[in-house]
Amino acid sequence: MFATSLKCTACARSYPLGEHYACDSCNGVLEVTYDYQAIGSKPIAETLPEPGFNIWRYRNLLPVRDEAAMVSLLEGGTPLVKSTNLATDYEIENLYLKDETRNPSGAFKDRPIAVAVSKARELGFGTVVTASSGNGAASLAIYAAKARMRCIIFVPETTPMGKVAQATVSGATIVKVRGDYSNSFRMAKETAEHFHWMNVTTTFLNPYSFEGDKTVAYELYRQFGGDVPDWVVIPAGAGPLVYGIHKGFLEMRRLGLTDALPRMVAVQAEGCKPIARAFENGTDVSAWERVETVASAIADPLRGYEKDGQLVVRTLKANGGLALAVPDDEILAAMDDLGKKEGIYAEPGAAASIAALKRMIAADSVRSD
Ligand SMILES: *Cc1c(COP(=O)(O)O)cnc(C)c1O
Ligand SMILES: [Zn+2]
């Protein structure tokens, strides 16, 4: 393992690779740093995406040392499907769909959860806790089962029970919490602190989890034949997926694999868009007041952790990227398009990215090639 420390994204203070959720000095988000010189470009450059591969192929760039602690259900290694029909209808030439439904639990959450659960196991925890709007719950339950760990999950009371059925089958304890996602977030945090369990909530809270998200960038690089795309359009709740993918590309630039960085687009729903609102208005991120959208997977009001959204806005501005929001009717139309034109069954939160792309094409912010 070449991970060296945790570093504050705001004040640069360093911490050892232990259980830390925020900077002690400034409460900033922590992220993992590596000895990139020692790693070299080999782990990415020489890794071909092939069926059956998983994120641990990039273990040199992941923050777990103990091989016995690494838990895997063959997450990651998802196909990059070239869009034919949708691309034709939208009049663009090169549209690719990274099909994250092919992960063990059906969503990309398996990437951050696999890393966070492995780290928890390495640090000696027997119980993991998360707040989730559904997909994180399904993911954590199967990884906790595989790792033989106990698992407690806090979900908003409005979470579709179909989404937590899988978690129940895997033996997770599900606790329904009144109110929106931010209430569940707080419950998970307080419970983990009280009982000293590891909190693996896939916001920016657990610095190990978004290390899993960055593997999407490594895979894209390989799948584009050692090149990076111009744009990556990503649905965003609190935004660790956006941030993680961006970090992956930054690391590859640092490793000398690419000079170019793709521009990132963070997509939210009109009914919950704290990040897009701040980006558009040039203001600080403030908590979203009233969540009202079908895209439950990306509906995070950020109440109590507005700084997480701030980090995403800062990252997007520096990257030349965008944050934008789409209304529910366009999200549902995009979901329909993905199903009818590409044969991909995506939930609203995922389809939001296609709705956003459609807007970007209409606004001429993306070239047809
Ligand atoms: C969690 C989730 C998102 C949002 O990702 P964040 O990293 O929380 O911003 C988007 N789409 C789906 C399907 C999700 O499950
Ligand atoms: Zn700090």
CSV table of C-alpha atoms and ligand atoms in Angstrom, one decimal:
chain,number,residue,atom,x,y,z
A,1,MET,CA,0.0,0.0,0.0
A,2,PHE,CA,1.3,3.4,-0.9
A,3,ALA,CA,-1.3,5.5,0.9
A,4,THR,CA,0.6,7.8,3.3
A,5,SER,CA,-1.8,9.9,5.3
A,6,LEU,CA,-5.1,11.7,5.5
A,7,LYS,CA,-4.9,15.4,4.5
A,8,CYS,CA,-7.4,18.2,5.0
A,9,THR,CA,-8.7,19.6,1.7
A,10,ALA,CA,-9.2,23.0,3.3
A,11,CYS,CA,-6.1,23.6,5.5
A,12,ALA,CA,-3.7,20.8,4.4
A,13,ARG,CA,-3.2,19.4,8.0
A,14,SER,CA,-2.2,15.8,7.9
A,15,TYR,CA,-3.4,12.8,10.0
A,16,PRO,CA,-2.4,9.2,10.2
A,17,LEU,CA,-4.6,6.7,8.3
A,18,GLY,CA,-6.9,5.9,11.2
A,19,GLU,CA,-10.5,6.7,12.1
A,20,HIS,CA,-11.0,10.4,11.3
A,21,TYR,CA,-14.1,12.0,9.8
A,22,ALA,CA,-13.1,15.6,9.6
A,23,CYS,CA,-10.2,17.9,10.2
A,24,ASP,CA,-9.8,18.6,14.0
A,25,SER,CA,-8.5,22.2,13.3
A,26,CYS,CA,-11.0,23.4,10.7
A,27,ASN,CA,-13.7,20.7,10.3
A,28,GLY,CA,-12.7,20.4,6.6
A,29,VAL,CA,-13.1,17.3,4.5
A,30,LEU,CA,-10.2,14.8,4.7
A,31,GLU,CA,-8.8,12.9,1.8
A,32,VAL,CA,-6.2,10.1,1.4
A,33,THR,CA,-2.8,11.0,-0.1
A,34,TYR,CA,-0.3,8.6,-1.7
A,35,ASP,CA,3.4,8.4,-2.5
A,36,TYR,CA,2.7,8.8,-6.2
A,37,GLN,CA,6.4,8.6,-7.1
A,38,ALA,CA,6.7,5.2,-5.6
A,39,ILE,CA,3.5,4.0,-7.3
A,40,GLY,CA,4.4,5.0,-10.8
A,41,SER,CA,2.0,4.8,-13.7
A,42,LYS,CA,2.1,1.0,-14.1
A,43,PRO,CA,-0.9,0.0,-11.9
A,44,ILE,CA,-3.2,2.0,-14.2
A,45,ALA,CA,-1.4,1.8,-17.6
A,46,GLU,CA,-0.9,-1.9,-17.5
A,47,THR,CA,-4.3,-2.8,-16.3
A,48,LEU,CA,-6.7,-3.9,-19.0
A,49,PRO,CA,-10.4,-3.9,-18.2
A,50,GLU,CA,-11.5,-7.5,-18.6
A,51,PRO,CA,-14.5,-9.4,-17.3
A,52,GLY,CA,-14.3,-10.3,-13.7
A,53,PHE,CA,-11.9,-7.7,-12.7
A,54,ASN,CA,-12.6,-5.5,-9.7
A,55,ILE,CA,-11.5,-2.4,-8.0
A,56,TRP,CA,-8.8,-4.1,-6.0
A,57,ARG,CA,-6.8,-4.3,-9.1
A,58,TYR,CA,-5.9,-0.7,-8.2
A,59,ARG,CA,-5.0,-1.7,-4.6
A,60,ASN,CA,-1.8,0.4,-4.8
A,61,LEU,CA,-4.0,3.4,-5.1
A,62,LEU,CA,-6.4,2.4,-2.4
A,63,PRO,CA,-6.0,3.0,1.3
A,64,VAL,CA,-6.1,-0.6,2.6
A,65,ARG,CA,-2.9,-2.4,3.4
A,66,ASP,CA,-4.0,-5.8,4.8
A,67,GLU,CA,-5.0,-8.1,1.9
A,68,ALA,CA,-7.0,-10.2,4.3
A,69,ALA,CA,-9.2,-7.2,5.1
A,70,MET,CA,-10.1,-6.5,1.5
A,71,VAL,CA,-13.7,-7.5,0.8
A,72,SER,CA,-14.9,-8.0,-2.8
A,73,LEU,CA,-18.0,-9.1,-4.6
A,74,LEU,CA,-16.4,-8.2,-8.0
A,75,GLU,CA,-17.4,-4.5,-7.9
A,76,GLY,CA,-16.3,-2.2,-10.6
A,77,GLY,CA,-15.0,-3.2,-14.0
A,78,THR,CA,-18.4,-2.1,-15.4
A,79,PRO,CA,-18.9,-1.8,-19.2
A,80,LEU,CA,-18.5,1.4,-21.2
A,81,VAL,CA,-21.3,1.1,-23.7
A,82,LYS,CA,-21.2,3.3,-26.8
A,83,SER,CA,-24.6,4.9,-27.3
A,84,THR,CA,-26.0,4.4,-30.7
A,85,ASN,CA,-29.7,5.3,-30.7
A,86,LEU,CA,-29.6,8.0,-28.0
A,87,ALA,CA,-26.6,9.6,-29.6
A,88,THR,CA,-28.2,9.7,-33.0
A,89,ASP,CA,-31.4,11.2,-31.6
A,90,TYR,CA,-29.5,13.8,-29.6
A,91,GLU,CA,-27.3,14.5,-32.6
A,92,ILE,CA,-23.9,13.9,-31.0
A,93,GLU,CA,-21.3,11.5,-32.2
A,94,ASN,CA,-19.5,10.2,-29.2
A,95,LEU,CA,-21.7,9.4,-26.3
A,96,TYR,CA,-20.7,6.6,-23.9
A,97,LEU,CA,-22.6,5.2,-21.0
A,98,LYS,CA,-20.7,3.8,-18.0
A,99,ASP,CA,-23.2,1.2,-16.9
A,100,GLU,CA,-22.9,1.1,-13.2
A,101,THR,CA,-26.0,-1.0,-12.8
A,102,ARG,CA,-23.7,-3.9,-13.4
A,103,ASN,CA,-22.3,-3.7,-9.9
A,104,PRO,CA,-23.1,-6.4,-7.4
A,105,SER,CA,-25.9,-4.4,-5.7
A,106,GLY,CA,-27.0,-2.6,-8.9
A,107,ALA,CA,-25.3,0.8,-8.2
A,108,PHE,CA,-21.9,2.3,-8.1
A,109,LYS,CA,-22.1,2.6,-4.3
A,110,ASP,CA,-20.4,-0.8,-4.2
A,111,ARG,CA,-17.1,1.0,-5.1
A,112,PRO,CA,-17.0,3.3,-2.0
A,113,ILE,CA,-18.6,0.7,0.3
A,114,ALA,CA,-16.1,-2.0,-0.6
A,115,VAL,CA,-13.2,0.3,0.3
A,116,ALA,CA,-14.9,1.7,3.4
A,117,VAL,CA,-15.9,-1.8,4.8
A,118,SER,CA,-12.4,-3.1,4.1
A,119,LYS,CA,-10.8,-0.2,5.9
A,120,ALA,CA,-13.2,-0.7,8.8
A,121,ARG,CA,-12.2,-4.4,9.0
A,122,GLU,CA,-8.5,-3.5,8.8
A,123,LEU,CA,-9.0,-1.0,11.7
A,124,GLY,CA,-10.6,-3.8,13.8
A,125,PHE,CA,-14.3,-2.7,13.8
A,126,GLY,CA,-17.0,-5.3,14.0
A,127,THR,CA,-19.9,-3.1,13.2
A,128,VAL,CA,-20.5,-0.6,10.4
A,129,VAL,CA,-23.2,2.1,10.2
A,130,THR,CA,-24.5,4.1,7.4
A,131,ALA,CA,-27.2,6.7,6.5
A,132,SER,CA,-28.6,6.0,3.0
A,133,SER,CA,-31.4,6.9,0.7
A,134,GLY,CA,-31.5,3.3,-0.5
A,135,ASN,CA,-28.6,2.3,-2.7
A,136,GLY,CA,-26.0,2.7,0.0
A,137,ALA,CA,-28.1,0.5,2.2
A,138,ALA,CA,-28.3,-2.3,-0.4
A,139,SER,CA,-24.6,-2.1,-1.0
A,140,LEU,CA,-23.4,-2.0,2.7
A,141,ALA,CA,-25.6,-4.9,3.6
A,142,ILE,CA,-24.1,-7.3,1.1
A,143,TYR,CA,-20.5,-6.2,1.9
A,144,ALA,CA,-21.1,-6.4,5.6
A,145,ALA,CA,-22.5,-9.9,5.1
A,146,LYS,CA,-19.5,-10.9,3.0
A,147,ALA,CA,-17.1,-9.4,5.6
A,148,ARG,CA,-19.1,-11.1,8.5
A,149,MET,CA,-19.7,-7.7,10.1
A,150,ARG,CA,-22.7,-6.3,11.8
A,151,CYS,CA,-24.5,-3.6,9.9
A,152,ILE,CA,-26.9,-0.9,11.0
A,153,ILE,CA,-28.6,1.3,8.4
A,154,PHE,CA,-30.5,4.6,8.9
A,155,VAL,CA,-32.9,5.4,6.0
A,156,PRO,CA,-35.4,8.3,5.6
A,157,GLU,CA,-38.9,6.9,6.3
A,158,THR,CA,-40.0,7.7,2.7
A,159,THR,CA,-37.4,5.3,1.3
A,160,PRO,CA,-39.1,2.7,-1.0
A,161,MET,CA,-39.1,-0.6,0.9
A,162,GLY,CA,-38.2,-2.4,-2.3
A,163,LYS,CA,-34.8,-0.7,-2.0
A,164,VAL,CA,-34.1,-2.0,1.5
A,165,ALA,CA,-35.5,-5.5,0.9
A,166,GLN,CA,-32.2,-6.7,-0.4
A,167,ALA,CA,-30.5,-5.2,2.7
A,168,THR,CA,-32.9,-7.0,5.0
A,169,VAL,CA,-32.2,-10.3,3.3
A,170,SER,CA,-28.5,-9.8,3.9
A,171,GLY,CA,-29.2,-9.3,7.6
A,172,ALA,CA,-28.9,-5.6,8.1
A,173,THR,CA,-30.7,-3.8,10.8
A,174,ILE,CA,-32.8,-1.1,9.1
A,175,VAL,CA,-33.8,2.0,11.1
A,176,LYS,CA,-36.4,4.3,9.5
A,177,VAL,CA,-35.9,7.9,10.5
A,178,ARG,CA,-38.4,10.7,10.2
A,179,GLY,CA,-37.7,13.6,7.8
A,180,ASP,CA,-35.3,13.9,4.9
A,181,TYR,CA,-31.9,12.3,4.3
A,182,SER,CA,-30.0,14.9,6.5
A,183,ASN,CA,-31.9,13.5,9.6
A,184,SER,CA,-30.7,10.0,8.8
A,185,PHE,CA,-27.2,11.3,8.3
A,186,ARG,CA,-27.2,12.8,11.8
A,187,MET,CA,-28.6,9.7,13.4
A,188,ALA,CA,-25.9,7.6,11.8
A,189,LYS,CA,-23.2,10.0,13.0
A,190,GLU,CA,-24.4,10.2,16.6
A,191,THR,CA,-25.0,6.4,16.9
A,192,ALA,CA,-21.5,5.6,15.5
A,193,GLU,CA,-19.9,8.0,17.9
A,194,HIS,CA,-21.9,6.8,20.9
A,195,PHE,CA,-21.2,3.1,20.3
A,196,HIS,CA,-17.9,3.5,18.6
A,197,TRP,CA,-18.8,1.8,15.4
A,198,MET,CA,-17.3,2.8,12.0
A,199,ASN,CA,-19.4,5.2,10.1
A,200,VAL,CA,-19.2,4.4,6.4
A,201,THR,CA,-21.8,6.8,5.1
A,202,THR,CA,-20.9,7.6,1.5
A,203,THR,CA,-20.9,11.4,1.7
A,204,PHE,CA,-17.6,13.0,2.4
A,205,LEU,CA,-17.7,11.9,6.0
A,206,ASN,CA,-15.7,8.7,5.6
A,207,PRO,CA,-12.5,9.7,3.8
A,208,TYR,CA,-11.9,6.1,2.6
A,209,SER,CA,-15.2,5.7,0.8
A,210,PHE,CA,-14.7,8.2,-2.0
A,211,GLU,CA,-11.4,6.5,-2.8
A,212,GLY,CA,-13.6,3.8,-4.2
A,213,ASP,CA,-15.4,6.3,-6.4
A,214,LYS,CA,-12.2,7.3,-8.1
A,215,THR,CA,-11.7,3.9,-9.7
A,216,VAL,CA,-14.4,5.0,-12.2
A,217,ALA,CA,-11.8,7.4,-13.6
A,218,TYR,CA,-9.1,4.8,-13.9
A,219,GLU,CA,-11.5,2.5,-15.7
A,220,LEU,CA,-12.6,5.2,-18.1
A,221,TYR,CA,-9.0,5.9,-19.0
A,222,ARG,CA,-8.4,2.3,-19.9
A,223,GLN,CA,-11.6,1.9,-21.7
A,224,PHE,CA,-10.9,5.0,-23.8
A,225,GLY,CA,-7.6,3.3,-24.8
A,226,GLY,CA,-5.3,5.4,-22.6
A,227,ASP,CA,-7.2,8.7,-23.2
A,228,VAL,CA,-9.7,10.8,-21.3
A,229,PRO,CA,-13.1,12.0,-22.5
A,230,ASP,CA,-13.9,15.7,-22.9
A,231,TRP,CA,-16.8,15.7,-20.4
A,232,VAL,CA,-18.0,13.4,-17.7
A,233,VAL,CA,-21.6,13.9,-16.7
A,234,ILE,CA,-22.3,12.6,-13.2
A,235,PRO,CA,-25.4,12.6,-10.9
A,236,ALA,CA,-24.7,14.2,-7.6
A,237,GLY,CA,-26.2,14.0,-4.1
A,238,ALA,CA,-23.5,15.4,-1.8
A,239,GLY,CA,-21.1,15.0,-4.6
A,240,PRO,CA,-18.4,12.5,-3.5
A,241,LEU,CA,-18.8,10.6,-6.8
A,242,VAL,CA,-18.1,13.7,-8.7
A,243,TYR,CA,-15.2,14.6,-6.4
A,244,GLY,CA,-13.8,11.1,-6.4
A,245,ILE,CA,-13.8,10.7,-10.2
A,246,HIS,CA,-12.1,14.1,-10.5
A,247,LYS,CA,-9.5,13.0,-7.9
A,248,GLY,CA,-8.9,9.9,-10.0
A,249,PHE,CA,-8.2,12.0,-13.1
A,250,LEU,CA,-6.0,14.4,-11.1
A,251,GLU,CA,-3.9,11.4,-9.9
A,252,MET,CA,-3.5,10.1,-13.4
A,253,ARG,CA,-2.2,13.5,-14.5
A,254,ARG,CA,0.2,13.4,-11.6
A,255,LEU,CA,1.3,10.0,-12.6
A,256,GLY,CA,2.1,11.3,-16.1
A,257,LEU,CA,-0.7,9.3,-17.8
A,258,THR,CA,-2.6,12.2,-19.2
A,259,ASP,CA,-2.1,16.0,-19.6
A,260,ALA,CA,-5.8,16.7,-20.2
A,261,LEU,CA,-8.5,16.6,-17.5
A,262,PRO,CA,-12.1,16.0,-18.5
A,263,ARG,CA,-14.6,18.6,-17.5
A,264,MET,CA,-17.0,17.4,-14.8
A,265,VAL,CA,-20.7,18.1,-14.7
A,266,ALA,CA,-22.5,17.6,-11.4
A,267,VAL,CA,-26.2,16.9,-12.0
A,268,GLN,CA,-28.9,17.5,-9.4
A,269,ALA,CA,-32.7,17.5,-9.5
A,270,GLU,CA,-34.6,20.8,-9.5
A,271,GLY,CA,-36.4,19.6,-6.3
A,272,CYS,CA,-33.1,19.4,-4.4
A,273,LYS,CA,-30.2,21.3,-5.8
A,274,PRO,CA,-28.1,22.9,-3.1
A,275,ILE,CA,-24.9,22.5,-5.2
A,276,ALA,CA,-26.3,23.6,-8.5
A,277,ARG,CA,-28.0,26.6,-6.9
A,278,ALA,CA,-24.7,27.8,-5.3
A,279,PHE,CA,-22.9,27.2,-8.5
A,280,GLU,CA,-25.4,29.1,-10.6
A,281,ASN,CA,-25.7,32.0,-8.2
A,282,GLY,CA,-22.1,32.3,-7.2
A,283,THR,CA,-23.1,32.0,-3.5
A,284,ASP,CA,-22.0,29.8,-0.7
A,285,VAL,CA,-23.8,26.4,-0.4
A,286,SER,CA,-26.7,26.6,1.9
A,287,ALA,CA,-29.0,23.7,3.0
A,288,TRP,CA,-31.9,22.8,0.7
A,289,GLU,CA,-35.2,23.7,2.4
A,290,ARG,CA,-37.7,21.2,1.0
A,291,VAL,CA,-36.9,18.1,-0.9
A,292,GLU,CA,-39.3,17.4,-3.7
A,293,THR,CA,-38.1,15.0,-6.5
A,294,VAL,CA,-38.5,11.5,-7.8
A,295,ALA,CA,-34.7,11.2,-7.9
A,296,SER,CA,-34.3,10.0,-4.3
A,297,ALA,CA,-30.8,8.8,-4.9
A,298,ILE,CA,-29.5,12.3,-5.4
A,299,ALA,CA,-31.8,14.2,-3.1
A,300,ASP,CA,-29.4,15.3,-0.3
A,301,PRO,CA,-30.2,18.7,1.3
A,302,LEU,CA,-26.8,18.9,2.9
A,303,ARG,CA,-28.2,20.2,6.2
A,304,GLY,CA,-25.4,20.3,8.7
A,305,TYR,CA,-22.7,19.5,6.2
A,306,GLU,CA,-23.0,22.4,3.7
A,307,LYS,CA,-19.2,22.5,3.5
A,308,ASP,CA,-19.3,19.2,1.5
A,309,GLY,CA,-21.2,21.0,-1.2
A,310,GLN,CA,-18.8,23.9,-1.0
A,311,LEU,CA,-15.9,21.5,-1.7
A,312,VAL,CA,-17.7,20.2,-4.8
A,313,VAL,CA,-18.5,23.7,-6.1
A,314,ARG,CA,-14.9,24.7,-5.6
A,315,THR,CA,-13.7,21.6,-7.4
A,316,LEU,CA,-16.0,22.2,-10.4
A,317,LYS,CA,-15.0,25.9,-10.7
A,318,ALA,CA,-11.3,25.0,-10.7
A,319,ASN,CA,-12.0,22.2,-13.2
A,320,GLY,CA,-13.9,24.3,-15.7
A,321,GLY,CA,-16.9,22.1,-15.1
A,322,LEU,CA,-20.5,22.7,-14.4
A,323,ALA,CA,-23.3,22.1,-11.9
A,324,LEU,CA,-26.8,22.0,-13.2
A,325,ALA,CA,-30.3,20.9,-12.2
A,326,VAL,CA,-33.0,19.2,-14.2
A,327,PRO,CA,-36.7,18.9,-13.5
A,328,ASP,CA,-38.5,15.6,-12.7
A,329,ASP,CA,-40.4,15.5,-16.0
A,330,GLU,CA,-37.1,15.6,-17.9
A,331,ILE,CA,-35.6,13.0,-15.6
A,332,LEU,CA,-38.4,10.6,-16.3
A,333,ALA,CA,-38.2,11.3,-20.0
A,334,ALA,CA,-34.5,10.5,-19.9
A,335,MET,CA,-35.2,7.3,-18.0
A,336,ASP,CA,-37.6,6.3,-20.7
A,337,ASP,CA,-35.0,7.2,-23.4
A,338,LEU,CA,-32.4,5.0,-21.7
A,339,GLY,CA,-34.8,2.1,-21.5
A,340,LYS,CA,-36.4,2.4,-24.9
A,341,LYS,CA,-33.3,3.4,-26.9
A,342,GLU,CA,-30.4,1.8,-25.1
A,343,GLY,CA,-31.9,-1.1,-23.2
A,344,ILE,CA,-30.6,0.3,-19.9
A,345,TYR,CA,-32.8,0.2,-16.9
A,346,ALA,CA,-31.7,3.2,-14.9
A,347,GLU,CA,-33.4,4.8,-11.8
A,348,PRO,CA,-34.3,8.5,-11.9
A,349,GLY,CA,-31.2,9.6,-10.0
A,350,ALA,CA,-29.0,8.0,-12.6
A,351,ALA,CA,-31.1,9.1,-15.6
A,352,ALA,CA,-30.7,12.7,-14.5
A,353,SER,CA,-27.3,12.7,-16.1
A,354,ILE,CA,-28.9,12.1,-19.5
A,355,ALA,CA,-31.5,14.8,-18.9
A,356,ALA,CA,-28.6,17.2,-18.1
A,357,LEU,CA,-26.7,16.2,-21.2
A,358,LYS,CA,-29.8,16.9,-23.3
A,359,ARG,CA,-29.9,20.4,-21.9
A,360,MET,CA,-26.2,20.9,-22.5
A,361,ILE,CA,-26.6,20.0,-26.1
A,362,ALA,CA,-29.6,22.3,-26.5
A,363,ALA,CA,-27.5,25.1,-24.9
A,364,ASP,CA,-24.6,24.4,-27.2
A,365,SER,CA,-22.2,23.9,-24.3
A,366,VAL,CA,-21.0,20.6,-25.7
A,367,ARG,CA,-19.8,20.0,-29.2
A,368,SER,CA,-21.5,17.4,-31.4
A,369,ASP,CA,-18.3,15.4,-31.6
B,1,LIG,C1,-25.7,7.8,-4.4
B,1,LIG,C2,-26.1,8.0,-5.7
B,1,LIG,C3,-25.8,9.1,-6.5
B,1,LIG,C4,-25.1,10.3,-5.9
B,1,LIG,O1,-23.8,10.1,-5.5
B,1,LIG,P1,-23.1,11.0,-4.4
B,1,LIG,O2,-21.7,10.4,-4.5
B,1,LIG,O3,-23.8,10.8,-3.2
B,1,LIG,O4,-23.1,12.4,-4.9
B,1,LIG,C5,-26.2,9.2,-7.8
B,1,LIG,N1,-26.8,8.1,-8.4
B,1,LIG,C6,-27.1,7.0,-7.7
B,1,LIG,C7,-27.8,5.9,-8.5
B,1,LIG,C8,-26.8,6.9,-6.4
B,1,LIG,O5,-27.1,5.8,-5.7
B,2,ZN,ZN,-8.3,21.5,8.1
